Tab-separated table of C-alpha atoms and ligand atoms in Angstrom:
chain	number	residue	atom	x	y	z
R	6	MET	CA	-62.624	155.952	33.829
R	7	GLN	CA	-60.934	159.460	34.394
R	8	HIS	CA	-57.230	158.524	34.938
R	9	SER	CA	-55.926	160.952	37.426
R	10	PHE	CA	-52.389	161.070	35.988
R	11	LEU	CA	-53.579	162.064	32.573
R	12	ASN	CA	-53.668	165.606	31.026
R	13	MET	CA	-56.453	164.491	28.723
R	14	ASP	CA	-60.169	163.574	29.179
R	15	ILE	CA	-60.304	160.056	28.165
R	16	ASN	CA	-64.185	160.014	28.761
R	17	GLN	CA	-64.573	162.764	26.143
R	18	ILE	CA	-62.069	161.006	23.846
R	19	ARG	CA	-63.941	157.846	24.016
R	20	LYS	CA	-67.306	159.579	23.269
R	21	ASP	CA	-65.697	161.117	20.185
R	22	THR	CA	-64.562	157.626	19.242
R	23	LEU	CA	-67.760	155.785	18.262
R	24	GLY	CA	-66.040	152.607	17.375
R	25	CYS	CA	-64.519	151.817	20.771
R	26	ALA	CA	-67.809	151.435	22.650
R	27	ASP	CA	-68.452	147.618	21.843
R	28	LYS	CA	-65.019	146.295	21.255
R	29	ILE	CA	-61.455	146.519	22.424
R	30	PHE	CA	-59.690	148.020	19.506
R	31	LEU	CA	-55.940	147.270	19.480
R	32	ASN	CA	-55.158	147.888	15.718
R	33	SER	CA	-54.204	151.544	15.393
R	34	ALA	CA	-50.871	150.365	13.649
R	35	GLY	CA	-53.183	148.845	10.968
R	36	SER	CA	-56.019	151.346	10.545
R	37	SER	CA	-57.246	153.037	13.603
R	38	LEU	CA	-60.778	154.443	14.768
R	39	MET	CA	-61.372	157.860	13.308
R	40	PRO	CA	-62.809	160.350	15.835
R	41	LYS	CA	-66.444	161.332	14.770
R	42	THR	CA	-65.643	164.754	13.776
R	43	VAL	CA	-63.191	163.507	11.121
R	44	VAL	CA	-65.941	161.468	9.562
R	45	GLU	CA	-68.333	164.404	9.845
R	46	LYS	CA	-66.036	166.813	8.121
R	47	THR	CA	-65.175	164.415	5.167
R	48	ILE	CA	-68.998	163.643	4.729
R	49	ASN	CA	-69.954	167.383	4.891
R	50	TYR	CA	-67.311	168.192	2.415
R	51	LEU	CA	-68.549	165.436	0.155
R	52	LYS	CA	-72.013	166.881	0.389
R	53	GLU	CA	-70.835	170.225	-0.763
R	54	GLU	CA	-69.218	168.434	-3.718
R	55	GLU	CA	-72.505	166.694	-4.402
R	56	GLN	CA	-74.229	170.106	-4.610
R	57	PHE	CA	-71.712	172.178	-6.382
R	58	GLY	CA	-69.022	169.986	-7.960
R	59	GLY	CA	-65.548	169.310	-6.733
R	60	TYR	CA	-63.652	172.132	-8.413
R	61	PHE	CA	-66.101	174.831	-7.257
R	62	ILE	CA	-65.958	173.760	-3.619
R	63	ALA	CA	-62.204	173.501	-3.680
R	64	ASN	CA	-61.995	177.028	-4.876
R	65	GLN	CA	-64.460	178.279	-2.420
R	66	GLN	CA	-62.811	176.594	0.481
R	67	THR	CA	-59.101	177.345	-0.016
R	68	GLU	CA	-58.777	178.457	3.513
R	69	GLN	CA	-60.006	175.172	4.841
R	70	VAL	CA	-57.846	173.208	2.478
R	71	ASN	CA	-54.639	175.270	3.357
R	72	GLN	CA	-55.367	174.543	6.999
R	73	PHE	CA	-53.978	170.869	6.269
R	74	TYR	CA	-50.482	172.231	5.841
R	75	VAL	CA	-50.734	174.465	8.854
R	76	GLU	CA	-51.826	171.610	11.133
R	77	VAL	CA	-49.174	169.220	9.881
R	78	ALA	CA	-46.453	172.065	10.259
R	79	ARG	CA	-47.636	172.665	13.881
R	80	MET	CA	-47.352	168.964	14.662
R	81	LEU	CA	-43.905	168.479	13.111
R	82	ASN	CA	-42.418	171.897	14.004
R	83	CYS	CA	-41.739	173.180	10.588
R	84	ARG	CA	-43.247	175.656	8.058
R	85	ALA	CA	-46.363	174.928	5.936
R	86	GLU	CA	-44.252	175.192	2.800
R	87	ASN	CA	-42.256	172.158	3.978
R	88	ILE	CA	-45.322	169.953	3.632
R	89	ALA	CA	-46.911	168.052	0.815
R	90	PHE	CA	-50.233	166.034	0.867
R	91	ALA	CA	-49.786	162.500	-0.123
R	92	ASN	CA	-52.303	159.558	-0.848
R	93	SER	CA	-50.294	157.095	1.498
R	94	ASN	CA	-46.814	156.649	2.980
R	95	THR	CA	-45.585	154.745	0.013
R	96	ASP	CA	-46.837	157.370	-2.418
R	97	ALA	CA	-44.682	159.989	-0.516
R	98	TYR	CA	-41.794	157.636	-0.196
R	99	ALA	CA	-41.785	156.717	-3.929
R	100	LYS	CA	-41.814	160.374	-4.802
R	101	VAL	CA	-38.853	161.234	-2.547
R	102	LEU	CA	-36.772	158.215	-4.025
R	103	SER	CA	-37.610	159.480	-7.614
R	104	SER	CA	-36.350	162.954	-6.774
R	105	ILE	CA	-32.799	161.698	-5.979
R	106	PRO	CA	-30.744	161.571	-9.090
R	107	PHE	CA	-29.451	158.045	-8.599
R	108	LYS	CA	-26.599	156.827	-10.977
R	109	SER	CA	-25.062	153.526	-11.439
R	110	GLY	CA	-22.762	152.760	-8.475
R	111	ASP	CA	-24.414	155.270	-5.993
R	112	CYS	CA	-25.458	153.827	-2.638
R	113	ILE	CA	-28.294	153.870	-0.058
R	114	ILE	CA	-27.714	152.785	3.580
R	115	THR	CA	-30.673	151.493	5.339
R	116	THR	CA	-31.496	149.154	8.332
R	117	ASP	CA	-32.622	145.634	8.838
R	118	ASP	CA	-35.823	146.828	10.238
R	119	ASP	CA	-37.064	149.141	7.456
R	120	TYR	CA	-40.516	148.582	5.926
R	121	ILE	CA	-41.002	145.815	3.297
R	122	SER	CA	-42.056	148.140	0.584
R	123	ASN	CA	-38.950	150.367	1.149
R	124	HIS	CA	-36.812	147.413	0.917
R	125	ILE	CA	-38.606	146.286	-2.245
R	126	ALA	CA	-38.114	149.925	-3.649
R	127	PHE	CA	-34.295	149.831	-2.831
R	128	ILE	CA	-34.057	146.389	-4.572
R	129	SER	CA	-35.882	147.855	-7.563
R	130	LEU	CA	-33.298	150.791	-7.801
R	131	LYS	CA	-30.466	148.348	-7.538
R	132	LYS	CA	-32.008	146.130	-10.419
R	133	ARG	CA	-32.661	149.015	-12.656
R	134	PHE	CA	-29.951	151.574	-11.815
R	135	ASN	CA	-27.300	149.316	-10.202
R	136	VAL	CA	-27.696	151.367	-6.927
R	137	GLU	CA	-25.972	149.541	-4.127
R	138	VAL	CA	-27.898	148.959	-0.936
R	139	TYR	CA	-26.029	148.379	2.445
R	140	ARG	CA	-27.725	147.819	5.850
R	141	THR	CA	-26.318	148.787	9.157
R	142	LYS	CA	-25.598	146.191	11.967
R	143	ASN	CA	-27.850	146.278	14.986
R	144	LEU	CA	-26.635	146.641	18.427
R	145	ALA	CA	-27.458	143.920	20.968
R	146	ASN	CA	-30.484	145.886	22.118
R	147	HIS	CA	-31.655	145.744	18.580
R	148	GLU	CA	-31.128	149.480	17.690
R	149	ILE	CA	-29.019	150.719	14.783
R	150	ASP	CA	-25.298	150.477	15.580
R	151	LEU	CA	-24.312	154.102	15.083
R	152	GLU	CA	-20.413	153.214	14.885
R	153	ASP	CA	-21.152	150.805	12.049
R	154	LEU	CA	-23.501	153.420	10.339
R	155	GLU	CA	-20.748	155.963	10.544
R	156	SER	CA	-18.050	153.560	9.078
R	157	LEU	CA	-20.469	152.692	6.219
R	158	ILE	CA	-21.070	156.320	5.542
R	159	LYS	CA	-17.301	157.132	5.462
R	160	LYS	CA	-16.644	154.094	3.351
R	161	HIS	CA	-19.396	154.406	0.740
R	162	GLN	CA	-20.405	158.134	0.736
R	163	PRO	CA	-24.065	157.186	0.302
R	164	LYS	CA	-26.559	159.452	-1.681
R	165	LEU	CA	-29.123	158.634	0.986
R	166	VAL	CA	-29.618	157.284	4.432
R	167	ALA	CA	-33.207	155.676	4.981
R	168	VAL	CA	-34.489	154.747	8.406
R	169	THR	CA	-37.900	153.528	9.488
R	170	HIS	CA	-38.688	155.266	12.828
R	171	ILE	CA	-40.872	152.368	14.245
R	172	PRO	CA	-41.066	149.147	12.164
R	173	THR	CA	-44.498	147.645	11.227
R	174	ASN	CA	-43.689	144.571	13.028
R	175	SER	CA	-42.155	145.581	16.506
R	176	GLY	CA	-42.352	148.199	19.238
R	177	LEU	CA	-38.552	149.257	18.397
R	178	ILE	CA	-38.038	152.954	18.371
R	179	GLN	CA	-34.911	153.833	16.515
R	180	ASP	CA	-32.708	156.659	17.594
R	181	VAL	CA	-33.497	158.729	14.712
R	182	GLU	CA	-31.872	162.088	16.242
R	183	ALA	CA	-28.671	160.389	16.428
R	184	VAL	CA	-28.781	159.181	12.935
R	185	GLY	CA	-29.595	162.761	11.896
R	186	ARG	CA	-26.557	164.277	13.640
R	187	LEU	CA	-24.311	161.838	11.690
R	188	CYS	CA	-26.219	162.608	8.312
R	189	LYS	CA	-25.750	166.401	9.093
R	190	ALA	CA	-22.157	166.052	9.875
R	191	HIS	CA	-21.375	164.053	6.647
R	192	HIS	CA	-23.856	166.157	4.410
R	193	ILE	CA	-26.012	163.050	3.448
R	194	LEU	CA	-29.665	163.262	2.518
R	195	TYR	CA	-31.671	161.585	5.322
R	196	LEU	CA	-35.159	159.967	4.824
R	197	ILE	CA	-37.418	158.766	7.569
R	198	ASP	CA	-40.393	156.457	7.285
R	199	ALA	CA	-42.435	157.829	10.248
R	200	CYS	CA	-45.496	155.931	9.181
R	201	GLN	CA	-45.838	154.130	12.606
R	202	SER	CA	-44.368	156.995	14.672
R	203	VAL	CA	-46.334	160.063	13.723
R	204	GLY	CA	-49.444	160.325	15.896
R	205	GLN	CA	-48.098	158.281	18.751
R	206	LEU	CA	-44.921	160.118	19.510
R	207	VAL	CA	-43.844	163.546	19.467
R	208	VAL	CA	-42.032	163.816	16.120
R	209	ASP	CA	-40.046	167.062	15.860
R	210	VAL	CA	-38.203	167.337	12.393
R	211	GLN	CA	-35.924	170.020	13.757
R	212	GLN	CA	-34.817	167.781	16.458
R	213	ILE	CA	-34.464	164.777	14.233
R	214	GLY	CA	-32.608	166.772	11.412
R	215	CYS	CA	-34.119	164.768	8.556
R	216	ASP	CA	-34.410	165.994	4.927
R	217	PHE	CA	-37.634	163.970	4.237
R	218	LEU	CA	-40.238	162.361	6.489
R	219	THR	CA	-43.147	160.376	5.257
R	220	ALA	CA	-46.471	159.453	7.086
R	221	THR	CA	-49.971	157.980	6.392
R	222	GLY	CA	-53.231	159.210	7.738
R	223	ARG	CA	-55.111	155.926	8.713
R	224	LYS	CA	-52.813	154.539	11.447
R	225	PHE	CA	-51.943	156.465	14.660
R	226	LEU	CA	-53.016	159.714	13.208
R	227	ARG	CA	-56.594	158.446	12.962
R	228	GLY	CA	-57.371	159.972	9.649
R	229	PRO	CA	-59.295	158.597	6.683
R	230	ARG	CA	-57.737	156.015	4.366
R	231	GLY	CA	-56.117	157.454	1.286
R	232	THR	CA	-54.325	160.157	3.015
R	233	GLY	CA	-50.629	160.899	4.079
R	234	PHE	CA	-48.062	163.571	3.840
R	235	LEU	CA	-44.399	164.292	3.116
R	236	TYR	CA	-42.158	166.693	4.847
R	237	ILE	CA	-39.222	168.146	3.025
R	238	SER	CA	-36.494	170.117	4.782
R	239	ASP	CA	-35.473	173.663	3.486
R	240	ASN	CA	-32.013	171.909	2.818
R	241	ALA	CA	-33.638	169.510	0.414
R	242	LEU	CA	-35.874	172.171	-1.130
R	243	ALA	CA	-32.656	174.526	-1.550
R	244	GLN	CA	-31.110	171.489	-3.441
R	245	ASN	CA	-34.022	171.809	-5.881
R	246	LEU	CA	-34.821	168.065	-5.596
R	247	LYS	CA	-38.003	167.393	-7.519
R	248	PRO	CA	-39.854	164.081	-8.231
R	249	LEU	CA	-39.142	162.447	-11.648
R	250	PHE	CA	-42.780	162.856	-12.568
R	251	ILE	CA	-44.123	166.123	-11.782
R	252	ASP	CA	-47.545	167.389	-12.900
R	253	MET	CA	-49.290	170.741	-13.604
R	254	LYS	CA	-49.774	171.269	-9.894
R	255	GLY	CA	-46.048	171.128	-9.154
R	256	ALA	CA	-44.900	172.989	-12.297
R	257	ASN	CA	-45.686	175.511	-14.810
R	258	TRP	CA	-45.371	174.652	-18.537
R	259	THR	CA	-43.286	177.721	-19.517
R	260	SER	CA	-42.303	176.928	-23.134
R	261	PHE	CA	-42.667	174.004	-25.702
R	262	GLU	CA	-39.613	172.289	-24.346
R	263	ASP	CA	-39.567	173.343	-20.654
R	264	TYR	CA	-41.443	173.645	-17.359
R	265	GLN	CA	-40.771	175.507	-14.138
R	266	PRO	CA	-41.283	173.665	-10.805
R	267	THR	CA	-42.659	175.268	-7.782
R	268	HIS	CA	-40.200	176.051	-5.022
R	269	THR	CA	-42.158	174.536	-2.128
R	270	ALA	CA	-43.068	171.074	-1.094
R	271	LYS	CA	-46.091	171.117	-3.290
R	272	ALA	CA	-43.880	170.080	-6.330
R	273	PHE	CA	-44.384	166.702	-4.731
R	274	GLU	CA	-48.265	166.659	-5.112
R	275	PHE	CA	-50.327	165.624	-8.060
R	276	PHE	CA	-53.242	167.845	-9.144
R	277	GLU	CA	-55.844	165.058	-8.235
R	278	GLN	CA	-56.507	164.039	-4.751
R	279	SER	CA	-59.583	163.435	-2.553
R	280	TYR	CA	-60.183	166.637	-1.026
R	281	ALA	CA	-62.814	165.343	1.217
R	282	ALA	CA	-60.261	162.851	2.707
R	283	MET	CA	-57.810	165.715	2.974
R	284	ILE	CA	-60.335	167.764	4.982
R	285	GLY	CA	-61.130	164.901	7.239
R	286	PHE	CA	-57.382	164.282	7.744
R	287	THR	CA	-56.804	167.863	8.794
R	288	GLU	CA	-59.384	167.400	11.508
R	289	ALA	CA	-57.631	164.083	12.717
R	290	ILE	CA	-54.330	166.048	12.937
R	291	ARG	CA	-56.060	169.068	14.504
R	292	TYR	CA	-57.730	166.710	17.087
R	293	ALA	CA	-54.196	165.103	17.937
R	294	ASN	CA	-52.552	168.471	18.290
R	295	GLU	CA	-55.264	169.849	20.622
R	296	ILE	CA	-54.782	166.737	22.838
R	297	GLY	CA	-51.005	167.144	22.670
R	298	LEU	CA	-48.625	164.632	21.183
R	299	ALA	CA	-46.645	164.567	24.438
R	300	ASN	CA	-49.803	163.604	26.317
R	301	ILE	CA	-50.539	160.913	23.905
R	302	GLN	CA	-46.909	159.685	23.957
R	303	ASN	CA	-46.951	159.424	27.844
R	304	TYR	CA	-50.347	157.569	27.985
R	305	ASN	CA	-49.504	155.201	25.176
R	306	GLU	CA	-46.079	154.327	26.851
R	307	GLN	CA	-48.171	153.250	30.045
R	308	LEU	CA	-50.565	151.157	28.071
R	309	SER	CA	-47.984	149.375	26.128
R	310	SER	CA	-45.716	148.721	28.863
R	311	GLU	CA	-48.441	147.374	31.064
R	312	LEU	CA	-49.703	145.144	28.141
R	313	ARG	CA	-46.105	143.785	27.577
R	314	LYS	CA	-45.788	143.086	31.370
R	315	LEU	CA	-49.266	141.240	31.426
R	316	LEU	CA	-48.469	139.136	28.352
R	317	ALA	CA	-44.939	138.132	29.842
R	318	GLU	CA	-46.820	136.663	32.891
R	319	ASN	CA	-47.740	133.726	30.669
R	320	SER	CA	-44.753	131.469	30.211
R	321	SER	CA	-45.975	130.255	26.901
R	322	ILE	CA	-45.967	133.673	25.307
R	323	LYS	CA	-42.974	135.274	24.089
R	324	VAL	CA	-42.985	139.051	23.754
R	325	LEU	CA	-40.954	139.830	20.581
R	326	ASP	CA	-40.300	143.577	20.867
R	327	GLN	CA	-36.703	144.589	21.445
R	328	GLY	CA	-35.123	147.856	21.810
R	329	ASN	CA	-33.827	150.508	24.172
R	330	ARG	CA	-37.191	152.508	23.779
R	331	LEU	CA	-40.355	150.754	22.803
R	332	GLY	CA	-43.503	152.309	21.447
R	333	SER	CA	-47.170	151.311	21.073
R	334	ILE	CA	-46.666	148.310	18.933
R	335	VAL	CA	-46.780	145.071	21.047
R	336	THR	CA	-45.939	141.900	19.299
R	337	PHE	CA	-45.892	138.261	20.638
R	338	ASN	CA	-46.185	134.727	19.801
R	339	HIS	CA	-47.211	131.608	21.594
R	340	HIS	CA	-45.261	128.336	22.089
R	341	LYS	CA	-48.198	126.117	22.199
R	342	LEU	CA	-51.204	127.653	20.566
R	343	ALA	CA	-51.583	127.884	16.746
R	344	LEU	CA	-52.099	131.257	15.264
R	345	THR	CA	-55.783	130.475	14.403
R	346	GLU	CA	-56.511	129.369	17.965
R	347	LEU	CA	-55.283	132.546	19.266
R	348	GLN	CA	-56.995	134.526	16.564
R	349	ASN	CA	-60.207	132.907	17.441
R	350	LEU	CA	-59.827	133.563	21.243
R	351	LEU	CA	-59.281	137.248	20.546
R	352	SER	CA	-62.085	137.586	17.929
R	353	ASN	CA	-64.528	135.757	20.085
R	354	ASN	CA	-63.801	138.308	22.782
R	355	GLN	CA	-63.964	141.253	20.528
R	356	VAL	CA	-60.225	142.121	20.754
R	357	TYR	CA	-59.338	143.685	17.372
R	358	HIS	CA	-55.698	143.037	16.557
R	359	SER	CA	-53.547	142.095	13.487
R	360	VAL	CA	-50.953	139.639	12.585
R	361	SER	CA	-47.431	140.200	11.058
R	362	PHE	CA	-46.048	137.450	8.930
R	363	LYS	CA	-42.410	136.695	8.099
R	364	GLY	CA	-42.913	137.827	4.586
R	365	SER	CA	-43.411	141.281	5.625
R	366	ALA	CA	-40.541	141.317	8.163
R	367	LEU	CA	-38.219	139.004	6.616
R	368	ILE	CA	-34.920	139.859	8.238
R	369	ASP	CA	-36.273	140.680	11.705
R	370	PHE	CA	-38.477	137.545	11.887
R	371	THR	CA	-35.664	135.409	10.473
R	372	LYS	CA	-33.445	136.745	13.271
R	373	LYS	CA	-36.033	136.193	15.928
R	374	ASN	CA	-36.764	132.803	14.400
R	375	VAL	CA	-40.615	133.346	14.172
R	376	ASP	CA	-43.063	132.957	11.241
R	377	TRP	CA	-45.656	135.298	12.645
R	378	ALA	CA	-46.601	137.594	15.516
R	379	ILE	CA	-49.767	138.915	16.830
R	380	ARG	CA	-49.603	142.577	16.875
R	381	PHE	CA	-51.506	144.787	19.381
R	382	SER	CA	-51.205	148.532	18.997
R	383	PRO	CA	-53.066	150.449	21.990
R	384	HIS	CA	-53.730	154.108	21.518
R	385	TYR	CA	-55.077	156.889	23.659
R	386	PHE	CA	-58.682	155.901	23.446
R	387	ASN	CA	-57.877	152.651	24.985
R	388	THR	CA	-58.022	152.329	28.782
R	389	LEU	CA	-55.876	150.478	31.217
R	390	GLU	CA	-59.020	148.374	32.080
R	391	GLU	CA	-59.118	147.097	28.491
R	392	ILE	CA	-55.465	146.326	28.733
R	393	GLU	CA	-56.081	144.311	31.863
R	394	LYS	CA	-58.903	142.385	30.206
R	395	VAL	CA	-56.798	141.376	27.282
R	396	GLY	CA	-53.890	140.426	29.824
R	397	LYS	CA	-56.397	138.380	31.823
R	398	LEU	CA	-57.769	136.540	28.674
R	399	LEU	CA	-54.235	135.505	27.723
R	400	ARG	CA	-52.869	134.965	31.051
R	401	GLU	CA	-54.427	131.383	31.181
R	402	VAL	CA	-54.065	130.067	27.569
S	528	PLP	C1	-43.499	151.397	8.988
S	528	PLP	C2	-44.365	151.527	7.663
S	528	PLP	N1	-44.033	152.071	6.528
S	528	PLP	C3	-44.830	152.263	5.465
S	528	PLP	C4	-46.029	151.594	5.486
S	528	PLP	C5	-46.972	151.746	4.230
S	528	PLP	O1	-47.841	152.739	4.490
S	528	PLP	P1	-49.012	152.921	3.282
S	528	PLP	O2	-49.846	151.661	3.059
S	528	PLP	O3	-49.756	154.248	3.797
S	528	PLP	O4	-48.181	153.388	2.093
S	528	PLP	C6	-46.509	150.789	6.644
S	528	PLP	C7	-47.815	150.197	6.640
S	528	PLP	O5	-48.001	149.331	7.410
S	528	PLP	C8	-45.624	150.790	7.775
S	528	PLP	O6	-45.992	150.224	8.825
């Protein structure tokens, strides 16, 4: 199973991934399989808490705790001071939105392919504060139309441009670097939802030029549930943007009527969080950093393009991913089989997958004229043999 073209040891990676031995796991875009060292570190930390109590251990192990910021910074190419721990992508995202002082008539520019919860948050801002929301047109290849974005920026002078790097429901990889150049040229704050891209792609915040970037732990990063992070650029930190609700971790209570926020990204954290999960998450990021995100990206590109090719061999299957560059989310539906029939076939053959429904991809699935799509999300612990097995299973149906 050693693939000669790889710069990584798939045998070792599969040994480290206990959950992949008895199934074909293609749901890293949902909640991936943790490497065993991630689980061990999490449990060991909990055992320390069992013996000594959580506060004592957190004080004893500050170096281990601080390693979280170091590993994320290493992965994103930034400083540890730019990173905050979060409980999820949505947690980080909501804190970013709350840090921007929106007034009635201000505007946000986003895309048709942003995540459902981001759209709901924008609509909520519209309902409560009368913030206008505009969505850019897509090009024929489905990516953001940059000319349209630039003309929207010039016309509306938005407070924020918000782009989801890879949507939850398709393999599309948006050209976030090009959007970054436009935002920089027009001095607009730029927020990226990198929930589905971090861990499967090289994500370099200097190259992208974003002000905020959010991610979750449990997906392609292979961390425990209840973890995530937020990157905040030096530019945004210098603008003194702070979440609306800040607690004693992010600020000192300096007088009866005032508080002084910290100047680093830690102003976006709350005091209480799961340190055990954070330690496990640190190990997951360290593990990915050691393998190398460029290696992971290259390998995943091969797995997902092979999978798309095999699926397309069945004329009843429609592969739904569109875009100039496609990542490790592979979506399709079937003209003849009902969803439950497909799901049963996959489940009976131990093929772990998930389903995206129209409700979570309202604009995209309306345009594609589909109500659901099966979502496969191969990751670097998968093998080409597994991909071929799945292709064979679906070829005849
Ligand atoms: C693109 C994208 N953004 C955000 C989220 C939400 O992540 P979380 O549940 O960690 O808040 C998801 C979850 O599927 C996602 O796919």
